[in-house]
Coordinates of C-alpha atoms in Angstrom, one line a residue:
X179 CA -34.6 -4.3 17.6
X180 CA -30.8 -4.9 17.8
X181 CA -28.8 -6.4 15.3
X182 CA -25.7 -8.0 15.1
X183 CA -23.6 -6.3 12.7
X184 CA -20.2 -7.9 13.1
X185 CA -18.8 -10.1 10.3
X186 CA -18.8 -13.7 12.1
X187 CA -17.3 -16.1 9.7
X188 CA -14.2 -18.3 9.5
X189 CA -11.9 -20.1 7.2
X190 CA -9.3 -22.7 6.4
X191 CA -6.1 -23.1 4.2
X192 CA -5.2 -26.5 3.5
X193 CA -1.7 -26.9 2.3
X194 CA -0.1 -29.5 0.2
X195 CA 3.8 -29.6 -0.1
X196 CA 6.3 -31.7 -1.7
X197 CA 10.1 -31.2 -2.0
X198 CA 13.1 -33.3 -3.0
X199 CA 16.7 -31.9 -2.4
X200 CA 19.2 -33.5 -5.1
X201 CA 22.8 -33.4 -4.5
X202 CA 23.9 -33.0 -8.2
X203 CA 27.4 -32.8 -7.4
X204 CA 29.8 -32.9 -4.4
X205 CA 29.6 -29.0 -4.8
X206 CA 26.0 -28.3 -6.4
X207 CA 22.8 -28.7 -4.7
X208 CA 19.6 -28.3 -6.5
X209 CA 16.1 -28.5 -4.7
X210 CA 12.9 -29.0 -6.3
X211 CA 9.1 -28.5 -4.8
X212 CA 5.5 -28.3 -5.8
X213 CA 3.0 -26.3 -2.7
X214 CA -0.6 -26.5 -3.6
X215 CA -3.2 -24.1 -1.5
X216 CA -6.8 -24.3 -0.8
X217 CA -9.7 -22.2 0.7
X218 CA -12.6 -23.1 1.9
X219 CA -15.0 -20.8 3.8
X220 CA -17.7 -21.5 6.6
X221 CA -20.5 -19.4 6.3
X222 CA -21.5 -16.9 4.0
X223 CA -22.9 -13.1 4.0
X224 CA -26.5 -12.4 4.2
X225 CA -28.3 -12.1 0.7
X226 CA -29.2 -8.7 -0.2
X227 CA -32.1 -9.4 -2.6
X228 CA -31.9 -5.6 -3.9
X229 CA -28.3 -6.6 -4.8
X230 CA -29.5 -9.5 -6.9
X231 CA -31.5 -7.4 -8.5
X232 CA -29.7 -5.2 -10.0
X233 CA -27.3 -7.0 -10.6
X234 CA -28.5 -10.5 -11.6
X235 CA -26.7 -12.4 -9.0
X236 CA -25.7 -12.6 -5.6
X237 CA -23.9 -10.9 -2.9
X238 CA -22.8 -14.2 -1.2
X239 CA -20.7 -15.2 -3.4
X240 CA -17.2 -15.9 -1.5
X241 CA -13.5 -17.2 -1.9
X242 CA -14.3 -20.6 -0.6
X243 CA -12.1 -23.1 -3.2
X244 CA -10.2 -20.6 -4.5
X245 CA -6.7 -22.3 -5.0
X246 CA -2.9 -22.0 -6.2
X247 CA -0.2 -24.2 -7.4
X248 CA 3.1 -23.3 -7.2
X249 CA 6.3 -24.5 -8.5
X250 CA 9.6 -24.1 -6.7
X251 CA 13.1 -24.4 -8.1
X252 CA 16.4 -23.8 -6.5
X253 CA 20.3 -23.7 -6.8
X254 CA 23.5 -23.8 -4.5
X255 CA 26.8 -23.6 -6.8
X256 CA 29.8 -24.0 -3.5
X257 CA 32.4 -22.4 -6.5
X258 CA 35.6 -23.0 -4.6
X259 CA 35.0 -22.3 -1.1
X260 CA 35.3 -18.9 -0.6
X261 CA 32.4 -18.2 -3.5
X262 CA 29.0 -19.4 -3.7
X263 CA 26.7 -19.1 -6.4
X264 CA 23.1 -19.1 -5.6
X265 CA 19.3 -18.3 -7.1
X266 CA 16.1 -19.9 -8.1
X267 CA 12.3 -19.6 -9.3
X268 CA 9.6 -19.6 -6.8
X269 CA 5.9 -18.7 -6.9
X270 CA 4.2 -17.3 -3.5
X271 CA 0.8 -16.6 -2.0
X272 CA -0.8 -15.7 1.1
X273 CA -0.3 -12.7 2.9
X274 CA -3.6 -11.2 2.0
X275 CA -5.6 -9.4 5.2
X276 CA -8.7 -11.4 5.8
X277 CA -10.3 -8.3 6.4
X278 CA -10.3 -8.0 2.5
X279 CA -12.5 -11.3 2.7
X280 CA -14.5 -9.8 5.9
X281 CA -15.7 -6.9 4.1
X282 CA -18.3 -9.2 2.8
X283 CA -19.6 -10.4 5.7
X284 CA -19.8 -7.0 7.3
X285 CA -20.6 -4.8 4.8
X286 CA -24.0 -6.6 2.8
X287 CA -26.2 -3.9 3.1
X288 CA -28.8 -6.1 4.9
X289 CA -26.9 -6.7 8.6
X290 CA -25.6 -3.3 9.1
X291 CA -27.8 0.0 7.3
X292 CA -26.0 2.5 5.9
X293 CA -27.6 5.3 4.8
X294 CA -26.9 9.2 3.7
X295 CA -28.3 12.6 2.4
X296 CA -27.3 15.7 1.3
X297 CA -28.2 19.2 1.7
X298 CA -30.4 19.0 4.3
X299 CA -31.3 22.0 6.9
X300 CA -31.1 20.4 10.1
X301 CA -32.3 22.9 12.4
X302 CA -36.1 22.8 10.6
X303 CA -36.1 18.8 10.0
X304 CA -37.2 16.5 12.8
X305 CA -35.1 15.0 15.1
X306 CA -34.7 11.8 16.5
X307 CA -32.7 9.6 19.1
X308 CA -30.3 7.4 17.1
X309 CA -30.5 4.7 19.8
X310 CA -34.4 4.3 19.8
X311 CA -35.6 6.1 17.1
X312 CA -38.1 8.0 19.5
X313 CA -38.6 11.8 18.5
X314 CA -36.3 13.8 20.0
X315 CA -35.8 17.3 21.0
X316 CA -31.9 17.6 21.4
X317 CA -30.1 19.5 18.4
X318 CA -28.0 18.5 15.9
X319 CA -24.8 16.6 16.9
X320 CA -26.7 14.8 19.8
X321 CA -29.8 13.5 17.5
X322 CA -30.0 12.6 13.8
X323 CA -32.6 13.4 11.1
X324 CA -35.7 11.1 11.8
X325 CA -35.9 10.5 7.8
X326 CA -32.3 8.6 8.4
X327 CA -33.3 6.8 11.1
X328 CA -36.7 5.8 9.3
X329 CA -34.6 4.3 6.1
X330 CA -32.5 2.4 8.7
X331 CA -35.4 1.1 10.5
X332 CA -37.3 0.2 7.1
X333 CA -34.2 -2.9 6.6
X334 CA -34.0 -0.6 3.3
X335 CA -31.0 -3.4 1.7
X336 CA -30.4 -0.4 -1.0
X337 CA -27.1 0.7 0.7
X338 CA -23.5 -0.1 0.8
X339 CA -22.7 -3.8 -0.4
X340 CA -19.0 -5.2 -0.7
X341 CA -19.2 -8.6 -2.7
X342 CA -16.5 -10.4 -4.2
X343 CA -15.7 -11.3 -8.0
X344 CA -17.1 -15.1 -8.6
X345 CA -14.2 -15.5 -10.6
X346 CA -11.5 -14.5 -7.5
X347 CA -8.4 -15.7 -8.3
X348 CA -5.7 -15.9 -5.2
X349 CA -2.9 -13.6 -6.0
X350 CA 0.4 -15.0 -7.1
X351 CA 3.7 -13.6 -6.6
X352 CA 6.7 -15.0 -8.9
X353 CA 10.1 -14.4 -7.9
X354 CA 13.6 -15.0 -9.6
X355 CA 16.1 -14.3 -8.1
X356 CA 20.0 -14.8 -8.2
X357 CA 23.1 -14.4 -5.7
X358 CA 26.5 -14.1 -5.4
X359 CA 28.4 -14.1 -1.8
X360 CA 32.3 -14.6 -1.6
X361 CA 35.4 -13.8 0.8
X362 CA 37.8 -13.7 -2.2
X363 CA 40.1 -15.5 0.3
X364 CA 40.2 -12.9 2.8
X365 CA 39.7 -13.8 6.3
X366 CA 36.4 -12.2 7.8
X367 CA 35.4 -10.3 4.8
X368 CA 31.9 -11.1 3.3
X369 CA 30.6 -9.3 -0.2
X370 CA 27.2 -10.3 -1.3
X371 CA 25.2 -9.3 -4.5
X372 CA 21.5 -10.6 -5.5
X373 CA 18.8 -9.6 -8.2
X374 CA 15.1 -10.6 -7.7
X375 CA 13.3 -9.8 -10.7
X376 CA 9.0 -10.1 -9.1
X377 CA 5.8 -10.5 -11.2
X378 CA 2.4 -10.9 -9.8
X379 CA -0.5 -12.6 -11.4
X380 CA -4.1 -12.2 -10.4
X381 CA -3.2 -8.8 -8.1
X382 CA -6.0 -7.7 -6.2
X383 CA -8.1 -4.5 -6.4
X384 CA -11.6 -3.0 -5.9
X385 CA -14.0 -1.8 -8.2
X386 CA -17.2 0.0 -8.1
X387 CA -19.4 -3.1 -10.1
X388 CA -22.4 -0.2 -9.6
X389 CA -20.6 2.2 -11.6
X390 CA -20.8 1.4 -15.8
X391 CA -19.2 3.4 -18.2
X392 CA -21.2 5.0 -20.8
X393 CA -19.9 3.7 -23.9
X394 CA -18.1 7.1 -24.6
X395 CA -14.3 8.9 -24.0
X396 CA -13.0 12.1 -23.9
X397 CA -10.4 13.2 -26.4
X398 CA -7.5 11.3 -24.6
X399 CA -9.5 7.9 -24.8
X400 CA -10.4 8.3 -21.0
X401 CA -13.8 6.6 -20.3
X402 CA -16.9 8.6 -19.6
X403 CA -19.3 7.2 -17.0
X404 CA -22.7 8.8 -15.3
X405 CA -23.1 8.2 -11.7
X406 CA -25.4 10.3 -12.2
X407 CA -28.4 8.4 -13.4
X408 CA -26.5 5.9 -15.3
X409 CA -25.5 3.3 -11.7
X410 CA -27.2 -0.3 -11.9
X411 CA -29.0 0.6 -8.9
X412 CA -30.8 3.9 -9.7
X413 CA -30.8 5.5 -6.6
X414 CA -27.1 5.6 -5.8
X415 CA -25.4 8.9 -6.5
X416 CA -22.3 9.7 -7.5
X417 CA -21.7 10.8 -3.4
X418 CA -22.9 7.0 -2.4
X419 CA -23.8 4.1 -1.8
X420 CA -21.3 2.4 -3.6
X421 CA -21.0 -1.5 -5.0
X422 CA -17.5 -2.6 -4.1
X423 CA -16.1 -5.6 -5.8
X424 CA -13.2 -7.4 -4.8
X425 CA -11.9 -8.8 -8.0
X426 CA -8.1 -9.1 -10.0
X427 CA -6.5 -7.4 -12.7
X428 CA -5.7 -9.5 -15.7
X429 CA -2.5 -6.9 -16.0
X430 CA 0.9 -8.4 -14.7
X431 CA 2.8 -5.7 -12.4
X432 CA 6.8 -6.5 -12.5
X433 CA 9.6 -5.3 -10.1
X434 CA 13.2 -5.3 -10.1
X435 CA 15.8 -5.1 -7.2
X436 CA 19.5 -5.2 -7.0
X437 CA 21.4 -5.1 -4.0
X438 CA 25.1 -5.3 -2.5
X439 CA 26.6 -5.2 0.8
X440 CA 30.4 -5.6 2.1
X441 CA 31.2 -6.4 5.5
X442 CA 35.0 -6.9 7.5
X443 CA 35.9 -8.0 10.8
X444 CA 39.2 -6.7 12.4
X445 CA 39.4 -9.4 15.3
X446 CA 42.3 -7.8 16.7
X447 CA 40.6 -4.0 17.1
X448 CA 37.3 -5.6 17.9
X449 CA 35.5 -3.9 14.6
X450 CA 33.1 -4.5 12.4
X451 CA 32.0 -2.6 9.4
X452 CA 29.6 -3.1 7.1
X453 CA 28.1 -1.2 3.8
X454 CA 24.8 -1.9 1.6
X455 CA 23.2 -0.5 -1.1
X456 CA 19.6 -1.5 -2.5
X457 CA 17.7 -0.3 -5.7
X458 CA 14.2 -1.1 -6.3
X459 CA 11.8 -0.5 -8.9
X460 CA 8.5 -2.3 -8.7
X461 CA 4.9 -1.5 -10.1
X462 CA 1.2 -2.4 -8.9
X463 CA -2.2 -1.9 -10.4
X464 CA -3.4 -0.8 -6.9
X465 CA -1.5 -0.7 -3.6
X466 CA -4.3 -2.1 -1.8
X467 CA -3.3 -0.5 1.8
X468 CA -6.3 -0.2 3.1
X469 CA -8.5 -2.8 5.3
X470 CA -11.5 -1.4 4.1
X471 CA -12.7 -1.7 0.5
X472 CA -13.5 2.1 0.0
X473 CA -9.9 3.3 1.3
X474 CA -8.2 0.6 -1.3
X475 CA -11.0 2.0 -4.2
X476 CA -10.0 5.4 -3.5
X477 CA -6.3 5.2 -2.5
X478 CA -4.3 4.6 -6.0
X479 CA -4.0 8.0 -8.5
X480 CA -5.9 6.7 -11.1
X481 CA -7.3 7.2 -14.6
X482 CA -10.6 5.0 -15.1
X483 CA -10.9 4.0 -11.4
X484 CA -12.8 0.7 -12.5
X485 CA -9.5 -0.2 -14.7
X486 CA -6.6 0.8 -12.7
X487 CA -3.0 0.9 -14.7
X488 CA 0.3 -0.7 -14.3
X489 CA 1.8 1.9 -12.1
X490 CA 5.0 2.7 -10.0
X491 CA 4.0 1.1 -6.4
X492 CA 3.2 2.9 -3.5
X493 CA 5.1 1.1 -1.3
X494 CA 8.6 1.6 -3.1
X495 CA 11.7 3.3 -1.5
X496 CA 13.7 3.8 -4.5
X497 CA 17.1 3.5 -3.6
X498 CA 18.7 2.7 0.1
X499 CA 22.0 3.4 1.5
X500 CA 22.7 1.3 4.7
X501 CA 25.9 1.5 7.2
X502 CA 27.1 0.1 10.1
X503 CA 30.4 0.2 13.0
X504 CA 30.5 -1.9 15.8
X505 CA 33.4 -1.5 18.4
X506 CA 33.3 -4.2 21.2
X507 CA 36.2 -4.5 23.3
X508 CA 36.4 -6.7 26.6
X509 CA 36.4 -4.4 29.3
X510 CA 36.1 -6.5 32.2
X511 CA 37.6 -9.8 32.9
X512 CA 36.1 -12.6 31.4
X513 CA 35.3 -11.7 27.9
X514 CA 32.5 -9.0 29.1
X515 CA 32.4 -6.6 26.3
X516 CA 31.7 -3.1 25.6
X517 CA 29.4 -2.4 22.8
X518 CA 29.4 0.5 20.8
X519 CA 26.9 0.4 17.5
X520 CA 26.1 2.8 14.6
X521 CA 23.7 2.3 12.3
X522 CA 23.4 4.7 9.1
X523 CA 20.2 4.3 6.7
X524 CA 20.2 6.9 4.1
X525 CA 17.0 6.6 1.9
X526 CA 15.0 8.1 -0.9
X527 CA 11.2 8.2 0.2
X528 CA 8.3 7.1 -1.8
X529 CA 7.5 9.0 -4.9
X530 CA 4.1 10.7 -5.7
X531 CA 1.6 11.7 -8.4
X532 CA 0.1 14.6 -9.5
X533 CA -4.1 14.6 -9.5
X534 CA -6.6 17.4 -10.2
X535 CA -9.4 18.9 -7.9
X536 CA -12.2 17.1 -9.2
X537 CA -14.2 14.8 -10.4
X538 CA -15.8 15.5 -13.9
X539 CA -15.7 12.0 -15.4
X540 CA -18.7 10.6 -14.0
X541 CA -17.2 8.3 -12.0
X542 CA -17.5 7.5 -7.9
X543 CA -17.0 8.5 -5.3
X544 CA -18.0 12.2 -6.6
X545 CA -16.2 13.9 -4.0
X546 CA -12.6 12.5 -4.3
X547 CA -9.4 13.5 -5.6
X548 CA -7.6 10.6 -7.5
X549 CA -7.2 10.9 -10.9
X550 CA -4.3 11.9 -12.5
X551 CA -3.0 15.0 -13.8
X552 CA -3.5 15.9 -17.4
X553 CA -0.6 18.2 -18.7
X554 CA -1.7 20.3 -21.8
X555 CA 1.1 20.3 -24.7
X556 CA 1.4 24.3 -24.1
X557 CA -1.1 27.4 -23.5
X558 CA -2.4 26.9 -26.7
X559 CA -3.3 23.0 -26.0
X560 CA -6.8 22.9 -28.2
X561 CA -7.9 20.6 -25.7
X562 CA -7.6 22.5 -22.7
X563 CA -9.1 25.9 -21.1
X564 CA -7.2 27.6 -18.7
X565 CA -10.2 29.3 -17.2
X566 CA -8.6 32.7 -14.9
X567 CA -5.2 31.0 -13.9
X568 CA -1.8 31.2 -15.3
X569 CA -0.5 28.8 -18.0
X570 CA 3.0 29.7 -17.2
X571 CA 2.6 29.1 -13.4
X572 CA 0.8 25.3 -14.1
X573 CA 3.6 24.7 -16.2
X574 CA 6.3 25.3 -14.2
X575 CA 4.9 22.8 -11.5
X576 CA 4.5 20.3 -13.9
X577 CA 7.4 20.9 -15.9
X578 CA 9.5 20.6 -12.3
X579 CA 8.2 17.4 -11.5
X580 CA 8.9 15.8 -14.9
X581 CA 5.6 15.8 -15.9
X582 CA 5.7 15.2 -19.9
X583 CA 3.4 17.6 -21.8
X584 CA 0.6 16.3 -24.1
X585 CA -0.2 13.2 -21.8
X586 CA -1.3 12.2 -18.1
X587 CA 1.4 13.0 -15.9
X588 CA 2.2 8.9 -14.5
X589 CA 1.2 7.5 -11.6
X590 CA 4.0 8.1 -8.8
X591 CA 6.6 9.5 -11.4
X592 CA 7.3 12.6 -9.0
X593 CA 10.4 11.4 -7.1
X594 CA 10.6 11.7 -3.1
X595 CA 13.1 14.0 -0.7
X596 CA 16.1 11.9 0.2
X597 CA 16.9 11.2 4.2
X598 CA 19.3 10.0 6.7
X599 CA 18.6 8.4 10.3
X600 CA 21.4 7.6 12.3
X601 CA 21.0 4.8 15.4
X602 CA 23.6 4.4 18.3
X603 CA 23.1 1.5 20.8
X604 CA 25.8 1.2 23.1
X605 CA 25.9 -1.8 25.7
X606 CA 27.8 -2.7 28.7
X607 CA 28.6 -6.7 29.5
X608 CA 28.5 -7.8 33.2
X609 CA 28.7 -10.8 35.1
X610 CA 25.6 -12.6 37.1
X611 CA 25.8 -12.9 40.6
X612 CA 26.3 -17.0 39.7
X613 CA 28.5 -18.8 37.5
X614 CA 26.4 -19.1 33.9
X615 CA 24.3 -15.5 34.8
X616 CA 25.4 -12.8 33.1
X617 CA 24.0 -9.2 32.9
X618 CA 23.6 -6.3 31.0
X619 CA 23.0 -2.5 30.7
X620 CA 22.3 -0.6 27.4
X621 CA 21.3 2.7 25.8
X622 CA 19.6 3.1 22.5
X623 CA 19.4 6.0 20.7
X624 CA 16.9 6.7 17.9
X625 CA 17.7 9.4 15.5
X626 CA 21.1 10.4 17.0
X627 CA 21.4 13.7 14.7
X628 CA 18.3 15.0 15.9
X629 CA 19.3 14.5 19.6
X630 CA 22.6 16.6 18.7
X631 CA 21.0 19.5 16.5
X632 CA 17.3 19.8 15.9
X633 CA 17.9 20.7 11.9
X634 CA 19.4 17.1 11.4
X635 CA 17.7 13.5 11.1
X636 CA 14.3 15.0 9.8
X637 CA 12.1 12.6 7.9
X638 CA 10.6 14.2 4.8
X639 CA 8.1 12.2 2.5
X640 CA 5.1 12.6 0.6
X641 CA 1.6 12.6 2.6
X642 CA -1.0 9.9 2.6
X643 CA -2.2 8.5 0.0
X644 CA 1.0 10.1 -2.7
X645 CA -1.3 12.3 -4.7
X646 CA -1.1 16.0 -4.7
X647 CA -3.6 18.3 -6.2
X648 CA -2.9 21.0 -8.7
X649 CA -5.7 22.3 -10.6
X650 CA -9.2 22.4 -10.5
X651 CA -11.0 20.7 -13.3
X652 CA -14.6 22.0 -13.1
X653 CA -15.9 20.4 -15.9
X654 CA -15.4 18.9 -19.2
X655 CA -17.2 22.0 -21.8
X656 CA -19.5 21.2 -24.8
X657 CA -16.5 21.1 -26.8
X658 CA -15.2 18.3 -24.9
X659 CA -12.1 20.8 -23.3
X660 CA -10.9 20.1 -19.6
X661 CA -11.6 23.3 -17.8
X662 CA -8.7 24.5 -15.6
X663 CA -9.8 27.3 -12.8
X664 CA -8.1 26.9 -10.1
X665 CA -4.1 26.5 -9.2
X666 CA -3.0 24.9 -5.9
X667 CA 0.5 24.8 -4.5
X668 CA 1.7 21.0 -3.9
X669 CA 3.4 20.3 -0.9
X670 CA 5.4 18.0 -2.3
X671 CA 7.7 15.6 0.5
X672 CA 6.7 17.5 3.7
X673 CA 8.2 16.7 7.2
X674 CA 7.0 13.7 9.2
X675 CA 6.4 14.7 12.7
X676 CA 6.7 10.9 13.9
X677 CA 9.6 10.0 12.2
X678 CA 11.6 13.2 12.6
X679 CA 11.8 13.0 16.7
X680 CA 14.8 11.6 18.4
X681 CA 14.0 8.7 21.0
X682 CA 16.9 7.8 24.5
X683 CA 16.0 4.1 25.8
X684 CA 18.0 2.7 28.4
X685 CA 17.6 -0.7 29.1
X686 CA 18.6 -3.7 31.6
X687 CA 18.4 -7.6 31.2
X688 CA 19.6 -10.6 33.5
X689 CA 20.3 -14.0 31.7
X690 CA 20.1 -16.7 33.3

């Protein structure tokens, strides 16, 4: 028997918009809107009655009328002609994945079987063909234990099940933002300044509804669950299945950015120069960068991975240098220009956290590394063993990376390598072969320093996912001490093979 296990379901968005642009003076415009969205959902995920068992309701729960109003207000000050004051409030959604809704179809634990197990010696089990079941003689790698293919072929619903929250809210993002651009009365000079202040209400993430803490913490306040013995569904492990949940935070990430940028044209030399700088700080409770539910569970440093924190967000750049030269003067008669572009982006690269080896909390998946660093107050720290490693070495990692002492060392607090990329593109203008064609020929170069010396324009950041391991915790001792036994060396910002390669395009367009 075959089944179909692709998520075959659809949606719509119906959008509701009203806006009204006031002219309050001869030099003041202010516009005003309201934008009201809808879901609704065709079709829902097949019930999984194990599911509903254990948790007392069901799996086909989906986002279908969830909704958001938003309220839109915004400025336009003309100062004096040369200087224009500008800014506004706006709130935003959309831009989810759908995937993040799909899970639910395709993962229900009744459509598609998922199964595992552990510890098994598969050269004395049985064998058997994972296409027809049938007993099969071919080793491991080219058959599957028959006990697998048996709990697939039972329609066991006691496997992975993605649901989501009944109480979904759709995401909101708030903005504020507020600009400046002016000449000053110079002719072809343009400065610009803006702020954006961000807060988002109702964020997204993924927990593990399976997964219940135990009523007790450890000595930093840090939940204690059991996966154990102690799941809603006794016969998940701590290795899997797992229950995820897409739900919201109640907690309110903010952000701030600042940025400025200064451009003049010399008409007479045909140049161009421009400068930019950007600075951004901005949190999230989970980066949610995954399509799949288990990859957005298990990619954020946490330290209760059912309740993640306020954070510094993964997809940050800090700060951001930008640059640019243009030199375009007619060589050939008619106006056809040479082109001669570079473009300078100097950039600190995400920042990172810290996490230990280990997970000794009770909490799932058993077998990743995500929670956060715990930095003893000294050698002496009561609350900590240092079990056959060095106290002076683990400190002076820690210590280097800012980590404060006595505490969890904070979720991407480990600041990122700084880099430069610089881009040539140079073009050559030509005429068609008819009046109104024209024609031309260009060469772009992608990380020009590398192309000129190998030790320049290489991209250094932190690996996938932004955590690094540094100790071991094997396990929390009867006197409720974390363990330490193990020291690891973190990489820290490491070089990007990808982004550290030069690339030579050449290039040729007709317009006509």
């Amino acid at each position: 028997m075959k089944i179909k296990a692709a998520a075959d379901w659809g949606y719509g968005l119906t959008t509701l918009f009203i806006q009204d642009e006031i002219q309050a003076s001869d030099n003041v415009e202010v516009v005003v809107g309201l934008r009201y969205d809808t879901y609704t959902v065709d079709g829902q995920p097949a019930e999984n009655a194990t599911f509903k068992a254990a948790h007392g309701y069901s799996n086909t729960i989906t986002h279908d009328g969830a909704d958001a109003l938003m309220f839109r207000l915004g400025f336009n000050w003309d100062i004096d002609g040369d200087s224009t004051l500008y800014g506004g409030y706006g709130g935003f959604s959309g831009g989810n994945p759908n995937v993040w809704y799909s899970n639910m179809f395709s993962n229900d634990g009744v459509t598609a079987i998922q199964t595992n197990a552990r510890n098994l010696n598969i050269f004395d089990i049985p064998m058997c063909n994972s296409d027809t079941g049938a007993p099969s003689d071919a080793g491991p790698g080219y058959a599957v234990p028959c006990e697998l293919v048996e709990k697939v072929q039972s329609g066991s619903a006691d496997s992975d099940t993605n649901t989501t929250d009944a109480n979904f809210e759709v995401p909101i993002v708030h903005k504020v933002a507020l600009g400046f651009n002016s000449s000053f009365g110079v002719e072809d000079l343009l400065f610009n300044a803006d702020i954006i202040y961000t807060e988002v209400e109702n964020p997204a993430i993924i927990k593990d509804v399976n997964n219940v803490p135990t009523g007790e913490t450890d000595f930093t306040g840090r939940p204690l669950y059991s996966c154990a013995g102690g799941n809603k569904r006794d016969s998940f492990t701590c290795f899997g299945p797992f229950d995820f949940q897409l739900t919201n935070s109640q907690l309110k990430p903010e952000g701030l950015t600042y940025s400025a940028s200064l451009s003049k044209l010399w008409r007479e030399h045909d140049v161009r120069i421009a400068i930019g700088y950007a600075n951004t700080s901005m949190e999230d409770v989970s980066p949610m960068t995954s399509s799949v539910a288990y990859s957005n569970y298990t990619g954020v440093a946490v330290t209760d991975r059912n309740n993640p924190a306020l954070g510094n967000s993964n997809h940050t750049i800090p700060e951001r240098v930008t640059a640019s030269l243009r030199y375009s003067p007619v060589t050939i008669e008619g106006g056809y220009r040479l082109k001669v572009s570079l473009f300078l982006n100097h950039f600190q690269s995400r920042s990172y956290s810290y996490v230990y080896d280990g997970e000794v909390h009770g909490q799932t998946p058993g077998f990743t590394d995500q929670s956060l660093l715990y930095v003893p107050v000294n050698a002496a720290d009561p609350n900590v063993v240092f079990d056959g490693i060095d106290p002076a070495t683990f400190f002076s990692l820690t210590d280097a990376a800012g980590c404060p002492r006595g505490q969890y060392c904070p979720r991407n607090s480990i600041d990122g390598s700084w880099n430069t990329m610089v881009n040539m593109k140079v073009a050559q203008e030509f005429p068609g072969f008819v009046a109104g064609h024209e024609a031309e020929l260009y060469m772009v170069i992608r990380n020009l320093g590398n192309l000129l010396d190998s030790k320049y324009g290489v991209f250094r950041e932190p690996g996938f996912p932004l955590m690094q391991r540094v100790a071991r915790m094997s396990e929390i001792d009867d006197e409720g001490r974390y363990v330490y036994d193990r020291l690891y060396s973190p990489r820290g910002s490491s070089i990007s093979p990808r982004g550290s390669v030069y690339e030579v395009k050449f290039g040729f367009y007709y317009r006509f």
